[in-house]
Amino acid sequence: MPHVIVKLYPGRPDREKKAMADNIAQLLSDTMSYRLENISVAVHEVPPDRWMEDVYEPEMNQRQADLFRWPGYGSLAKHQD
């Protein structure tokens, strides 16, 4: 605990995904005092032609109350800080 899922377009090399996962885990440890060994990070690759339907609509638009950082595109862009 916690478990973070990062969704992104396919094509990034595994070394970049591993570095990102390590950085996310370190940030959670530093800012929220979780022990590194208790943090897991997964990467789900979503093709660009499926992004709006599979990610944007169900996970951002329909769950706006869960967003702490808003996307800068689509109908939710107006919420930028």
CSV table of N, CA and C in Angstrom, one decimal:
chain,number,residue,atom,x,y,z
A,1,MET,N,0.9,-1.2,0.0
A,1,MET,CA,0.0,0.0,0.0
A,1,MET,C,0.9,1.2,0.0
A,2,PRO,N,0.8,2.1,-0.8
A,2,PRO,CA,-0.2,2.3,-1.9
A,2,PRO,C,0.3,1.6,-3.2
A,3,HIS,N,-0.7,1.5,-4.1
A,3,HIS,CA,-0.4,0.9,-5.4
A,3,HIS,C,-0.8,2.0,-6.4
A,4,VAL,N,0.1,2.4,-7.3
A,4,VAL,CA,-0.2,3.4,-8.3
A,4,VAL,C,-0.2,2.8,-9.7
A,5,ILE,N,-1.2,3.2,-10.5
A,5,ILE,CA,-1.3,2.7,-11.8
A,5,ILE,C,-1.1,4.0,-12.7
A,6,VAL,N,-0.1,3.9,-13.6
A,6,VAL,CA,0.2,5.0,-14.6
A,6,VAL,C,-0.3,4.5,-15.9
A,7,LYS,N,-1.1,5.2,-16.6
A,7,LYS,CA,-1.6,4.9,-17.9
A,7,LYS,C,-1.0,5.9,-18.9
A,8,LEU,N,-0.4,5.3,-19.9
A,8,LEU,CA,0.3,6.1,-20.9
A,8,LEU,C,0.2,5.5,-22.3
A,9,TYR,N,0.6,6.2,-23.3
A,9,TYR,CA,0.7,5.7,-24.7
A,9,TYR,C,1.8,4.6,-24.7
A,10,PRO,N,1.7,3.6,-25.5
A,10,PRO,CA,2.7,2.6,-25.7
A,10,PRO,C,4.0,3.2,-26.4
A,11,GLY,N,5.1,2.6,-26.2
A,11,GLY,CA,6.3,2.9,-26.9
A,11,GLY,C,7.5,3.4,-26.1
A,12,ARG,N,7.3,3.6,-24.8
A,12,ARG,CA,8.4,4.0,-23.9
A,12,ARG,C,9.2,2.8,-23.6
A,13,PRO,N,10.5,2.9,-23.6
A,13,PRO,CA,11.3,1.7,-23.2
A,13,PRO,C,11.2,1.4,-21.7
A,14,ASP,N,11.4,0.1,-21.4
A,14,ASP,CA,11.2,-0.4,-20.0
A,14,ASP,C,12.1,0.4,-19.1
A,15,ARG,N,13.3,0.8,-19.5
A,15,ARG,CA,14.2,1.6,-18.6
A,15,ARG,C,13.6,2.9,-18.2
A,16,GLU,N,12.8,3.5,-19.1
A,16,GLU,CA,12.1,4.8,-18.7
A,16,GLU,C,11.0,4.5,-17.8
A,17,LYS,N,10.2,3.5,-18.0
A,17,LYS,CA,9.1,3.1,-17.2
A,17,LYS,C,9.6,2.7,-15.8
A,18,LYS,N,10.7,2.0,-15.7
A,18,LYS,CA,11.3,1.6,-14.4
A,18,LYS,C,11.8,2.9,-13.6
A,19,ALA,N,12.4,3.8,-14.3
A,19,ALA,CA,12.9,5.0,-13.7
A,19,ALA,C,11.7,5.8,-13.2
A,20,MET,N,10.6,5.9,-14.0
A,20,MET,CA,9.4,6.7,-13.6
A,20,MET,C,8.8,6.0,-12.3
A,21,ALA,N,8.7,4.7,-12.3
A,21,ALA,CA,8.1,4.0,-11.2
A,21,ALA,C,9.0,4.2,-9.9
A,22,ASP,N,10.3,4.1,-10.1
A,22,ASP,CA,11.2,4.4,-8.9
A,22,ASP,C,11.0,5.8,-8.4
A,23,ASN,N,10.9,6.8,-9.3
A,23,ASN,CA,10.7,8.2,-8.9
A,23,ASN,C,9.4,8.4,-8.2
A,24,ILE,N,8.3,7.8,-8.7
A,24,ILE,CA,7.0,7.9,-8.1
A,24,ILE,C,7.0,7.3,-6.7
A,25,ALA,N,7.6,6.1,-6.6
A,25,ALA,CA,7.7,5.5,-5.3
A,25,ALA,C,8.5,6.3,-4.3
A,26,GLN,N,9.6,6.9,-4.7
A,26,GLN,CA,10.5,7.7,-3.9
A,26,GLN,C,9.7,9.0,-3.4
A,27,LEU,N,8.9,9.6,-4.3
A,27,LEU,CA,8.1,10.7,-4.0
A,27,LEU,C,7.1,10.4,-3.0
A,28,LEU,N,6.4,9.3,-3.1
A,28,LEU,CA,5.4,8.9,-2.1
A,28,LEU,C,6.1,8.6,-0.8
A,29,SER,N,7.2,8.0,-0.8
A,29,SER,CA,7.9,7.8,0.5
A,29,SER,C,8.3,9.1,1.1
A,30,ASP,N,8.8,10.1,0.3
A,30,ASP,CA,9.3,11.4,0.8
A,30,ASP,C,8.2,12.3,1.3
A,31,THR,N,7.1,12.3,0.6
A,31,THR,CA,6.0,13.2,0.9
A,31,THR,C,4.9,12.7,1.8
A,32,MET,N,4.8,11.4,1.8
A,32,MET,CA,3.7,10.8,2.6
A,32,MET,C,4.2,9.8,3.7
A,33,SER,N,5.5,9.6,3.7
A,33,SER,CA,6.1,8.7,4.7
A,33,SER,C,5.8,7.3,4.6
A,34,TYR,N,5.5,6.8,3.4
A,34,TYR,CA,5.3,5.4,3.1
A,34,TYR,C,6.7,4.7,3.0
A,35,ARG,N,6.8,3.5,3.5
A,35,ARG,CA,8.1,2.8,3.3
A,35,ARG,C,8.2,2.3,1.8
A,36,LEU,N,9.3,2.5,1.2
A,36,LEU,CA,9.5,2.1,-0.2
A,36,LEU,C,9.1,0.7,-0.5
A,37,GLU,N,9.3,-0.2,0.4
A,37,GLU,CA,9.0,-1.6,0.2
A,37,GLU,C,7.5,-1.9,0.2
A,38,ASN,N,6.7,-0.9,0.6
A,38,ASN,CA,5.3,-1.0,0.6
A,38,ASN,C,4.6,-0.4,-0.6
A,39,ILE,N,5.3,0.2,-1.5
A,39,ILE,CA,4.8,0.9,-2.6
A,39,ILE,C,5.0,0.1,-3.9
A,40,SER,N,3.9,0.0,-4.7
A,40,SER,CA,4.0,-0.7,-6.0
A,40,SER,C,3.5,0.2,-7.1
A,41,VAL,N,4.1,0.1,-8.2
A,41,VAL,CA,3.7,1.0,-9.4
A,41,VAL,C,3.6,0.1,-10.6
A,42,ALA,N,2.4,0.2,-11.3
A,42,ALA,CA,2.2,-0.5,-12.5
A,42,ALA,C,2.1,0.4,-13.7
A,43,VAL,N,2.4,0.0,-14.9
A,43,VAL,CA,2.2,0.8,-16.1
A,43,VAL,C,1.2,0.0,-17.0
A,44,HIS,N,0.2,0.7,-17.4
A,44,HIS,CA,-0.8,0.2,-18.4
A,44,HIS,C,-0.7,1.1,-19.6
A,45,GLU,N,-0.3,0.4,-20.7
A,45,GLU,CA,-0.2,1.1,-22.0
A,45,GLU,C,-1.5,1.1,-22.7
A,46,VAL,N,-2.0,2.3,-23.1
A,46,VAL,CA,-3.3,2.5,-23.8
A,46,VAL,C,-3.0,3.1,-25.1
A,47,PRO,N,-3.4,2.5,-26.2
A,47,PRO,CA,-3.2,3.1,-27.5
A,47,PRO,C,-3.9,4.4,-27.7
A,48,PRO,N,-3.3,5.4,-28.4
A,48,PRO,CA,-3.9,6.7,-28.6
A,48,PRO,C,-5.3,6.7,-29.0
A,49,ASP,N,-5.7,5.8,-29.9
A,49,ASP,CA,-7.0,5.7,-30.5
A,49,ASP,C,-8.1,5.2,-29.4
A,50,ARG,N,-7.6,4.7,-28.3
A,50,ARG,CA,-8.5,4.2,-27.2
A,50,ARG,C,-8.5,5.1,-26.0
A,51,TRP,N,-7.6,6.1,-26.0
A,51,TRP,CA,-7.4,6.9,-24.8
A,51,TRP,C,-8.6,7.6,-24.3
A,52,MET,N,-9.3,8.3,-25.1
A,52,MET,CA,-10.5,9.1,-24.7
A,52,MET,C,-11.6,8.1,-24.1
A,53,GLU,N,-11.8,7.0,-24.8
A,53,GLU,CA,-12.8,6.1,-24.4
A,53,GLU,C,-12.5,5.2,-23.2
A,54,ASP,N,-11.2,4.8,-23.2
A,54,ASP,CA,-10.8,3.8,-22.1
A,54,ASP,C,-10.3,4.5,-20.8
A,55,VAL,N,-9.7,5.8,-21.0
A,55,VAL,CA,-9.1,6.4,-19.8
A,55,VAL,C,-9.8,7.7,-19.5
A,56,TYR,N,-9.9,8.6,-20.5
A,56,TYR,CA,-10.4,10.0,-20.2
A,56,TYR,C,-11.8,10.0,-19.7
A,57,GLU,N,-12.7,9.4,-20.4
A,57,GLU,CA,-14.1,9.4,-20.0
A,57,GLU,C,-14.4,8.7,-18.7
A,58,PRO,N,-14.0,7.4,-18.5
A,58,PRO,CA,-14.3,6.7,-17.3
A,58,PRO,C,-13.5,7.1,-16.1
A,59,GLU,N,-12.2,7.4,-16.3
A,59,GLU,CA,-11.4,7.7,-15.1
A,59,GLU,C,-11.1,9.1,-14.8
A,60,MET,N,-11.4,10.0,-15.7
A,60,MET,CA,-11.2,11.4,-15.4
A,60,MET,C,-12.5,12.2,-15.4
A,61,ASN,N,-13.2,12.1,-16.5
A,61,ASN,CA,-14.5,12.8,-16.7
A,61,ASN,C,-15.6,12.4,-15.7
A,62,GLN,N,-15.7,11.0,-15.6
A,62,GLN,CA,-16.7,10.5,-14.7
A,62,GLN,C,-16.3,10.4,-13.2
A,63,ARG,N,-15.0,10.7,-12.9
A,63,ARG,CA,-14.5,10.7,-11.6
A,63,ARG,C,-13.8,12.0,-11.2
A,64,GLN,N,-14.4,13.1,-11.6
A,64,GLN,CA,-13.7,14.4,-11.4
A,64,GLN,C,-13.4,14.6,-9.9
A,65,ALA,N,-14.2,14.2,-9.0
A,65,ALA,CA,-14.0,14.4,-7.6
A,65,ALA,C,-12.6,13.7,-7.1
A,66,ASP,N,-12.2,12.8,-7.9
A,66,ASP,CA,-10.9,12.1,-7.5
A,66,ASP,C,-9.7,12.8,-8.1
A,67,LEU,N,-9.8,13.8,-9.0
A,67,LEU,CA,-8.7,14.4,-9.6
A,67,LEU,C,-8.1,15.5,-8.7
A,68,PHE,N,-6.8,15.4,-8.5
A,68,PHE,CA,-6.0,16.4,-7.8
A,68,PHE,C,-5.1,17.1,-8.8
A,69,ARG,N,-4.9,16.6,-10.0
A,69,ARG,CA,-4.2,17.3,-11.1
A,69,ARG,C,-5.1,17.1,-12.3
A,70,TRP,N,-5.5,18.2,-12.9
A,70,TRP,CA,-6.5,18.1,-14.0
A,70,TRP,C,-5.7,18.0,-15.3
A,71,PRO,N,-6.3,17.3,-16.3
A,71,PRO,CA,-5.6,17.3,-17.7
A,71,PRO,C,-5.8,18.6,-18.3
A,72,GLY,N,-4.8,18.9,-19.2
A,72,GLY,CA,-4.8,20.2,-19.9
A,72,GLY,C,-5.4,20.1,-21.3
A,73,TYR,N,-6.2,19.1,-21.5
A,73,TYR,CA,-6.9,18.9,-22.8
A,73,TYR,C,-8.3,18.4,-22.6
A,74,GLY,N,-9.1,18.4,-23.6
A,74,GLY,CA,-10.5,17.9,-23.5
A,74,GLY,C,-11.3,18.9,-22.7
A,75,SER,N,-12.5,18.4,-22.3
A,75,SER,CA,-13.5,19.2,-21.6
A,75,SER,C,-13.0,19.6,-20.2
A,76,LEU,N,-12.1,18.8,-19.6
A,76,LEU,CA,-11.6,19.1,-18.3
A,76,LEU,C,-10.5,20.2,-18.2
A,77,ALA,N,-10.0,20.6,-19.3
A,77,ALA,CA,-8.9,21.6,-19.4
A,77,ALA,C,-9.2,22.9,-18.7
A,78,LYS,N,-10.5,23.2,-18.6
A,78,LYS,CA,-10.9,24.5,-18.0
A,78,LYS,C,-10.6,24.5,-16.5
A,79,HIS,N,-10.4,23.4,-15.9
A,79,HIS,CA,-10.1,23.3,-14.5
A,79,HIS,C,-8.7,23.5,-14.1
A,80,GLN,N,-7.8,23.8,-15.0
A,80,GLN,CA,-6.4,23.9,-14.7
A,80,GLN,C,-6.2,25.0,-13.7
A,81,ASP,N,-5.2,24.7,-12.8
A,81,ASP,CA,-4.9,25.6,-11.7
A,81,ASP,C,-4.0,26.7,-12.3
